[in-house]
Short mmCIF file of N, CA and C in Angstrom, two decimals:
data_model
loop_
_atom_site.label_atom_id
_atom_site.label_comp_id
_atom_site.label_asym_id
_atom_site.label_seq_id
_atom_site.Cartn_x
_atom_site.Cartn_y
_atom_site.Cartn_z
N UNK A 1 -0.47 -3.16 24.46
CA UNK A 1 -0.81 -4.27 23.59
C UNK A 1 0.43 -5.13 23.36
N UNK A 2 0.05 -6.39 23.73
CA UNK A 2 1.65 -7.31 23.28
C UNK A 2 1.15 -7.79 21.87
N UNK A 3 2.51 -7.86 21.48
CA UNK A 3 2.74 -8.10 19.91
C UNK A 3 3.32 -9.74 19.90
N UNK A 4 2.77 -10.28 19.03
CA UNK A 4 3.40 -11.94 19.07
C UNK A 4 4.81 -11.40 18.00
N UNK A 5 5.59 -12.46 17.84
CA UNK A 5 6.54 -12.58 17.89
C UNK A 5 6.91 -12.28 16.23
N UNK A 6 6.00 -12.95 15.21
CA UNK A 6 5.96 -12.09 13.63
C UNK A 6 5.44 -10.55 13.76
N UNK A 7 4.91 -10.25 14.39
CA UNK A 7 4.17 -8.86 14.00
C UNK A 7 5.98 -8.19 14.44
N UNK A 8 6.53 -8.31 15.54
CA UNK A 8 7.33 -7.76 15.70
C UNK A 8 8.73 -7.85 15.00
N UNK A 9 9.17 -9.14 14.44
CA UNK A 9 9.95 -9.71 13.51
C UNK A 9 9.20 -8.41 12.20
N UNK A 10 8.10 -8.84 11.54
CA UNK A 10 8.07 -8.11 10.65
C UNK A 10 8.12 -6.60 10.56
N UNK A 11 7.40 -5.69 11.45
CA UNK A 11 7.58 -4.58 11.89
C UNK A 11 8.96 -4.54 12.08
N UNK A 12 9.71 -4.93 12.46
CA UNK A 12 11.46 -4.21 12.79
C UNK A 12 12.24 -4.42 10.88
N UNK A 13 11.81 -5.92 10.49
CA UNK A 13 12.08 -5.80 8.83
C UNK A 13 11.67 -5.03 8.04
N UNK A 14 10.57 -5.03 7.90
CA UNK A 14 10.02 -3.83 7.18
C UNK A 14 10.34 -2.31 7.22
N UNK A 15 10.77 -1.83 8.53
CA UNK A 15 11.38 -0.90 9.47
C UNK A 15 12.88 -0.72 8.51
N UNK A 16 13.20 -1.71 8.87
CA UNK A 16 15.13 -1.46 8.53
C UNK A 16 14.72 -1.62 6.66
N UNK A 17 14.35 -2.18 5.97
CA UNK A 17 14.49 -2.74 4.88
C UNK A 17 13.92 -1.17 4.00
N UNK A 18 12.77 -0.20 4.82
CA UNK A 18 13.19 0.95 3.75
C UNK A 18 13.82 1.82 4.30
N UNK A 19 14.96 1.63 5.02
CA UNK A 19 15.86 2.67 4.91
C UNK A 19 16.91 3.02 4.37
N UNK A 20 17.24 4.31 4.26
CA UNK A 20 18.32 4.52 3.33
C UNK A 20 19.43 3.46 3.25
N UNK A 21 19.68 3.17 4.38
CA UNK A 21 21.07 2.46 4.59
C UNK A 21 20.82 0.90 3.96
N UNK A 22 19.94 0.64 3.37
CA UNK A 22 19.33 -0.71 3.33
C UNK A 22 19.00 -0.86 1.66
N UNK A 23 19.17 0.37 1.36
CA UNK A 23 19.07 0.48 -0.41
C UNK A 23 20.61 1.04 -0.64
N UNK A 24 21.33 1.39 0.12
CA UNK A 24 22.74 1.30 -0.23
C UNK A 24 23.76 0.09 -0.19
N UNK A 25 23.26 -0.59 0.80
CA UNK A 25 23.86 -2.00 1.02
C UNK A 25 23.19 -2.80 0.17
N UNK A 26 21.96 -2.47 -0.17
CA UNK A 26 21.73 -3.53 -1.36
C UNK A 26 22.51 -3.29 -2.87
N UNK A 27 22.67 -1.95 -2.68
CA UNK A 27 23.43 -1.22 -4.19
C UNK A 27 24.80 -1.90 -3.87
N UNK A 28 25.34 -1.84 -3.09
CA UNK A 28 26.70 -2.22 -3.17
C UNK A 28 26.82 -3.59 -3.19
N UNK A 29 26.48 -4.06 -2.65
CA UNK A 29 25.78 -5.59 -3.15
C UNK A 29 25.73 -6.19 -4.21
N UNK A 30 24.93 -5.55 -5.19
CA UNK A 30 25.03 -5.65 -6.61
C UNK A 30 26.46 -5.07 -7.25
N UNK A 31 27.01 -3.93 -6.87
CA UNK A 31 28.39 -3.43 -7.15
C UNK A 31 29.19 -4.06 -7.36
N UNK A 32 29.48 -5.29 -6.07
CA UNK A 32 30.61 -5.58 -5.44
C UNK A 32 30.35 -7.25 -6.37
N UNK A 33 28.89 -7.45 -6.72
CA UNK A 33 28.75 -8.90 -7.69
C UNK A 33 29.29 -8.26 -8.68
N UNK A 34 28.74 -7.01 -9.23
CA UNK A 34 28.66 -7.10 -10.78
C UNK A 34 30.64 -6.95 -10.95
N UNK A 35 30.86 -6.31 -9.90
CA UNK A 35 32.46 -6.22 -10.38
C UNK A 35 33.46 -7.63 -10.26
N UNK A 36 32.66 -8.19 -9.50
CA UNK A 36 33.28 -10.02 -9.73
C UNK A 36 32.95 -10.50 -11.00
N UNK A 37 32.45 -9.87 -11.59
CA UNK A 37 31.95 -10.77 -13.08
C UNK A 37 33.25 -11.42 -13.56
N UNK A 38 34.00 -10.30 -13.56
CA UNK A 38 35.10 -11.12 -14.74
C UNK A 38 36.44 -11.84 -13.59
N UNK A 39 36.44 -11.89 -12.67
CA UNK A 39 37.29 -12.99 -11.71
C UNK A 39 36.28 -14.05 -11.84
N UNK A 40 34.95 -13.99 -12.44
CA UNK A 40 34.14 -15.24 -12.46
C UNK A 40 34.32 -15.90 -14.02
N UNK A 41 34.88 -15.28 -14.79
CA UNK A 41 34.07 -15.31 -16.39
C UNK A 41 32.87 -15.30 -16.35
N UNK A 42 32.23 -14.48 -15.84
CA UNK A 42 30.70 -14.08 -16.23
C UNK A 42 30.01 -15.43 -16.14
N UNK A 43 30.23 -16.27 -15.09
CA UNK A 43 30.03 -17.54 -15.34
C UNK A 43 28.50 -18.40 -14.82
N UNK A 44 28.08 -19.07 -15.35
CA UNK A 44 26.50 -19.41 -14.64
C UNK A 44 26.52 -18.95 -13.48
N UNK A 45 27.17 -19.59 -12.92
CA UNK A 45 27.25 -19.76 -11.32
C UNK A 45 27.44 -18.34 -10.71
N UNK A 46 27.92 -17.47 -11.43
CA UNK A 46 28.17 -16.11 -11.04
C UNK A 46 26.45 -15.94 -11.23
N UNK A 47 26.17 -15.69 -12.20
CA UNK A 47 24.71 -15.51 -12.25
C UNK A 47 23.65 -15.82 -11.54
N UNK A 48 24.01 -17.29 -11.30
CA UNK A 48 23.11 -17.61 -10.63
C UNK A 48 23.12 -17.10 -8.71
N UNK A 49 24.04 -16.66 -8.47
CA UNK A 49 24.26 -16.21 -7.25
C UNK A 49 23.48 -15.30 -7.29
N UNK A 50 23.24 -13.96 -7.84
CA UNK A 50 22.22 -12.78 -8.15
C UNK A 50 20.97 -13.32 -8.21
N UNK A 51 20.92 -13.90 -8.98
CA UNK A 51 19.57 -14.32 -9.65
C UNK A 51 18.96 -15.22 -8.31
N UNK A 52 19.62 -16.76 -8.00
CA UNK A 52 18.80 -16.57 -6.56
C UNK A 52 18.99 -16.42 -5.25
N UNK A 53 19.31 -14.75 -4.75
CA UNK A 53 19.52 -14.04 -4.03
C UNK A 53 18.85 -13.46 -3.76
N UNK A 54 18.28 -12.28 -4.80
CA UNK A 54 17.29 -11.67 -5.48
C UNK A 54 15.62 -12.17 -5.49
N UNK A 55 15.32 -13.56 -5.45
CA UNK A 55 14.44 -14.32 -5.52
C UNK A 55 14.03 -14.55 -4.13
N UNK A 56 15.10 -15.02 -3.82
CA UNK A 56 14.72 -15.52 -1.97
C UNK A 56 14.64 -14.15 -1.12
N UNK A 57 14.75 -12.93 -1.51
CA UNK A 57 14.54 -11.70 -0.89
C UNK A 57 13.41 -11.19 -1.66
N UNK A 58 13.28 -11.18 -2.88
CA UNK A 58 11.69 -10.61 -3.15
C UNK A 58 10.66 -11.50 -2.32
N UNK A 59 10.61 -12.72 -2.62
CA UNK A 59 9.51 -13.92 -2.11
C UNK A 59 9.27 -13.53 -0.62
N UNK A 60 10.42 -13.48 -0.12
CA UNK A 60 10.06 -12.89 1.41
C UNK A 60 9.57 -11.41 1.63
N UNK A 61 9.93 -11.13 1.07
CA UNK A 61 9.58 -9.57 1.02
C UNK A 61 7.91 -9.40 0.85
N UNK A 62 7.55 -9.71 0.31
CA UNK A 62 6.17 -9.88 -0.41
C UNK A 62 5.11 -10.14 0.37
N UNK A 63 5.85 -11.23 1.34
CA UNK A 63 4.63 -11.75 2.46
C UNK A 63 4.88 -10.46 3.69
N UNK A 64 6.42 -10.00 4.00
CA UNK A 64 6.32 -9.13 4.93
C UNK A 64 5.21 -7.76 5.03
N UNK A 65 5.84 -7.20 3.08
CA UNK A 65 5.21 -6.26 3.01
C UNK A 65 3.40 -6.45 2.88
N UNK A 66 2.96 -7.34 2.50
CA UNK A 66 1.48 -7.68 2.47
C UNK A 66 1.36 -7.76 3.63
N UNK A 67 1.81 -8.35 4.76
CA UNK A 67 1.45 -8.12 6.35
C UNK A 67 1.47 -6.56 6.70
N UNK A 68 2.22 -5.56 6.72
CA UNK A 68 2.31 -4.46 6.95
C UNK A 68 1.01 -3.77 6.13
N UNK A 69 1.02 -3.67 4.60
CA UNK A 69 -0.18 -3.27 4.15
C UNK A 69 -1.56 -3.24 4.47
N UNK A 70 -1.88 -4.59 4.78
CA UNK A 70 -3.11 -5.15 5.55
C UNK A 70 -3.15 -4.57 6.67
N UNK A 71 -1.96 -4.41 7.93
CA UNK A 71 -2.36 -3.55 8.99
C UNK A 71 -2.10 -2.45 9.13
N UNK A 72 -1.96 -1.39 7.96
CA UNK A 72 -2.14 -0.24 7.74
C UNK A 72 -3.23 -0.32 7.21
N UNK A 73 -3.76 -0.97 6.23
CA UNK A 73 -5.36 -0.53 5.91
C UNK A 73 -6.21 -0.50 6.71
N UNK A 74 -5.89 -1.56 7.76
CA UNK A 74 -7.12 -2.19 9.01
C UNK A 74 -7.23 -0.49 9.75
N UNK A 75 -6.10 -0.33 10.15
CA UNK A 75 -5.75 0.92 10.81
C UNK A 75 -6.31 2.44 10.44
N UNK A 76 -6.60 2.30 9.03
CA UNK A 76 -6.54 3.76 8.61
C UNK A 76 -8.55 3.74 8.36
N UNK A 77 -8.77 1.99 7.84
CA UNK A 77 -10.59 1.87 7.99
C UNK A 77 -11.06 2.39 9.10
N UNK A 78 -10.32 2.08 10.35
CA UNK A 78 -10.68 2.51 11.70
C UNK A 78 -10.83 3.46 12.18
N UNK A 79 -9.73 4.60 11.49
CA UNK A 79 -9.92 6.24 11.66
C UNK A 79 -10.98 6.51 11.18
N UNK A 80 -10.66 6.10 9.87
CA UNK A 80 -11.88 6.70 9.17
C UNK A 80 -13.77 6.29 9.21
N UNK A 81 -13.86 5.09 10.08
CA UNK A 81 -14.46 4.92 10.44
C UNK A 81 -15.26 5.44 11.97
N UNK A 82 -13.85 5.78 12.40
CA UNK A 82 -14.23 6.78 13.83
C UNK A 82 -14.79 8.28 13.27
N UNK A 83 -14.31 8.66 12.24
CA UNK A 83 -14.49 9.59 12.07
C UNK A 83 -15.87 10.20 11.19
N UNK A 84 -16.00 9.08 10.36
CA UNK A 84 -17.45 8.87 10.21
C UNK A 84 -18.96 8.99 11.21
N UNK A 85 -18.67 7.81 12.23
CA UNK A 85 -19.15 7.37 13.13
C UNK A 85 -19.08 9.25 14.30
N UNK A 86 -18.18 10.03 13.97
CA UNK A 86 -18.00 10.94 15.22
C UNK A 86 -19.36 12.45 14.64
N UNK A 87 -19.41 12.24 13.49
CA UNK A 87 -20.54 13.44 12.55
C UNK A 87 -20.99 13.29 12.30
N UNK A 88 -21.76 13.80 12.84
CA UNK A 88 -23.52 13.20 13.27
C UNK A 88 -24.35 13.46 11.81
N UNK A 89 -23.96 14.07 11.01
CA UNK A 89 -24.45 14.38 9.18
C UNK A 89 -23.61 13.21 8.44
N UNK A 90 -22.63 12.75 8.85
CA UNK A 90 -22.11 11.61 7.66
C UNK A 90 -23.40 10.46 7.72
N UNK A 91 -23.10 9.63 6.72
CA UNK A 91 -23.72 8.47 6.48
C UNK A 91 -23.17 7.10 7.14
N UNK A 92 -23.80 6.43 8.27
CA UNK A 92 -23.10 5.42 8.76
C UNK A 92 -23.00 4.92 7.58
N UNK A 93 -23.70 4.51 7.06
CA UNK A 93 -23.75 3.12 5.71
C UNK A 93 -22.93 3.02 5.05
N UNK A 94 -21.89 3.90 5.05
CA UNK A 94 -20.39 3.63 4.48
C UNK A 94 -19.72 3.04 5.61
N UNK A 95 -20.13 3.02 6.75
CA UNK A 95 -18.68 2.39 7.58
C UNK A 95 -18.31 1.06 7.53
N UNK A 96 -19.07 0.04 6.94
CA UNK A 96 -18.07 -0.85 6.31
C UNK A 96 -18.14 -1.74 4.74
N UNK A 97 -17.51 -0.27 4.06
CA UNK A 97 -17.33 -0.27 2.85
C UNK A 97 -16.70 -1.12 2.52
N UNK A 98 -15.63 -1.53 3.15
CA UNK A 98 -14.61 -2.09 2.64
C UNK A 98 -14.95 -3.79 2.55
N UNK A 99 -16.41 -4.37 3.01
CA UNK A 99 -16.53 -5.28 2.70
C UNK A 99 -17.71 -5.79 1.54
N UNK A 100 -17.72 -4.56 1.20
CA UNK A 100 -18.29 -4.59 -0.56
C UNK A 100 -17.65 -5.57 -1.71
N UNK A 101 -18.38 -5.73 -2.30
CA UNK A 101 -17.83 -6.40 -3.49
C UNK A 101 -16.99 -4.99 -4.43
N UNK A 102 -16.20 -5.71 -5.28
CA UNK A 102 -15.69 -5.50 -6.35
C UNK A 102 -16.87 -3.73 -7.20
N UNK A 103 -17.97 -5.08 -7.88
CA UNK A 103 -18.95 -4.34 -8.22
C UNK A 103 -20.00 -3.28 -7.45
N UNK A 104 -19.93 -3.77 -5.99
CA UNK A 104 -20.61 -2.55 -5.57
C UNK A 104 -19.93 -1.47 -5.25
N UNK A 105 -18.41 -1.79 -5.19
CA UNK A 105 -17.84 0.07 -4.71
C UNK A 105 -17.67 0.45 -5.72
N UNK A 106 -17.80 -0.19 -7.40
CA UNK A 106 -17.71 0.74 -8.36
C UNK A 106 -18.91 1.47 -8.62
N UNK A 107 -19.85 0.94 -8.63
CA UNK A 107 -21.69 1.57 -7.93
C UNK A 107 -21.32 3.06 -7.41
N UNK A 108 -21.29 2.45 -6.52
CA UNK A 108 -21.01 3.60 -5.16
C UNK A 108 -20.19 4.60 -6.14
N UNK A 109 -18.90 4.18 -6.23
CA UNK A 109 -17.91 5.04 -6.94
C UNK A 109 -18.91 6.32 -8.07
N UNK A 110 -19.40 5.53 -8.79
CA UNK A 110 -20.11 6.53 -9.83
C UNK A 110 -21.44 7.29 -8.81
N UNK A 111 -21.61 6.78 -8.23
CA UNK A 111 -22.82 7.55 -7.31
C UNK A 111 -21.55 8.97 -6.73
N UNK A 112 -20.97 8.71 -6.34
CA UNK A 112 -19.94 9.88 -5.84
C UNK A 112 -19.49 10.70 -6.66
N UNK A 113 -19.15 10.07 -7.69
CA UNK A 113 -18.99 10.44 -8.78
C UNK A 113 -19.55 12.15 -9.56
N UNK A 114 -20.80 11.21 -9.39
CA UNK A 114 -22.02 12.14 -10.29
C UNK A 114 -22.71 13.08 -9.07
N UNK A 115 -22.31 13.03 -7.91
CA UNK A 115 -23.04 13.82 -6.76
C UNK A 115 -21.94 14.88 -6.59
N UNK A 116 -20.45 14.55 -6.90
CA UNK A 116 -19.85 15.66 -7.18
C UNK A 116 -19.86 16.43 -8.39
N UNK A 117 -20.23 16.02 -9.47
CA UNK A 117 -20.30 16.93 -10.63
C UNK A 117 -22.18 17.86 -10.54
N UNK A 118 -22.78 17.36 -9.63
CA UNK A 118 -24.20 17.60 -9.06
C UNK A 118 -23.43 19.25 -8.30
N UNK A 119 -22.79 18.90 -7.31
CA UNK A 119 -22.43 19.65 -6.51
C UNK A 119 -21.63 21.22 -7.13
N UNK A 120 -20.92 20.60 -8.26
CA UNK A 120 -20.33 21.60 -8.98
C UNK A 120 -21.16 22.48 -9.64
N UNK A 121 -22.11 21.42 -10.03
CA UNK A 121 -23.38 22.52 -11.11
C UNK A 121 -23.86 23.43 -10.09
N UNK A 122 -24.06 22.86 -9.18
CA UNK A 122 -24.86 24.06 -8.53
C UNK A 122 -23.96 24.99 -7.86
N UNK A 123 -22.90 24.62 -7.46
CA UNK A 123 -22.32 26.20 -7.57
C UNK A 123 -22.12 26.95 -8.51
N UNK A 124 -21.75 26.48 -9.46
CA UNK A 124 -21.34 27.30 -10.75
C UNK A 124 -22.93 27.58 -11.25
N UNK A 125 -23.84 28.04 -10.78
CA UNK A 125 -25.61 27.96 -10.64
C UNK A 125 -25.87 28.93 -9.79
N UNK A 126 -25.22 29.00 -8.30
CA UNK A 126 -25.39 30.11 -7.58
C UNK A 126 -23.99 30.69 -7.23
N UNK A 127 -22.79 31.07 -8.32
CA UNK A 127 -22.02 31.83 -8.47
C UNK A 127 -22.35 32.94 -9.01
N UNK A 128 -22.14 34.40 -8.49
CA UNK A 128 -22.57 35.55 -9.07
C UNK A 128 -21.22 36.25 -10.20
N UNK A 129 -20.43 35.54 -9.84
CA UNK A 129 -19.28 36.09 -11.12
C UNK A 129 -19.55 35.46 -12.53
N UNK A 130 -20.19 34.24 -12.22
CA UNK A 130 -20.65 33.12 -13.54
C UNK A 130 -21.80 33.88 -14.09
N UNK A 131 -22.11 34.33 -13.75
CA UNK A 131 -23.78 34.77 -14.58
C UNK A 131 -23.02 36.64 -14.86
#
């Protein structure tokens, strides 16, 4: 599969950005500002260097990591949709849940809900240590 040219930009950022080495360089980062404070007098401009630094790396961050999220969810609907789709006793009619409303997977939700506390009664119903 070829990858266009963001998927791979973001995948290698996202990649480097949680690794260890990437929350230490950001720590020292902040270190190496906060210990300039006073060669600055604590001065706007000192501040404002952090402040938008900090900004222009969250903002980006945000769209990377929402790209990655989205194609881990796509990814993991798909298993689980194979895997649905592979047992022959599951219910297709969940396989595409995920384009439910709001209000109907909370539906659903309490239907699951109450079919597991269903499920409990009746074992604890045909448990012979319970009686």
């Amino acid at each position: 599969m070829k990858k266009n040219f963001f998927e791979r930009f973001s995948d290698r950022v996202v990649c480097i950005t949680g690794s260890p080495g990437a929350f230490i360089t950001a720590s020292l980062l902040v270190i190496v500002w906060a210990v300039c404070g006073p060669l600055f007098n604590y001065s706007e401009t000192w501040q404002l260097v952090i402040n938008t630094g900090t900004t222009i790396v969250t903002f980006l961050m945000v769209f990377l990591i929402q790209k990655t999220q989205n194609k881990d969810s796509k990814a993991i609907q798909i298993k689980l949709n194979e895997l649905i789709a592979s047992y022959e006793k599951a219910s297709n009619r969940l396989v595409d849940i995920e384009d439910l409303t709001e209000e109907e997977l909370d539906k659903l939700h309490k239907y699951y809900e109450k079919l597991g506390q269903l499920s409990q009664e009746k074992e604890h119903s045909q448990d012979p240590v319970q009686k």
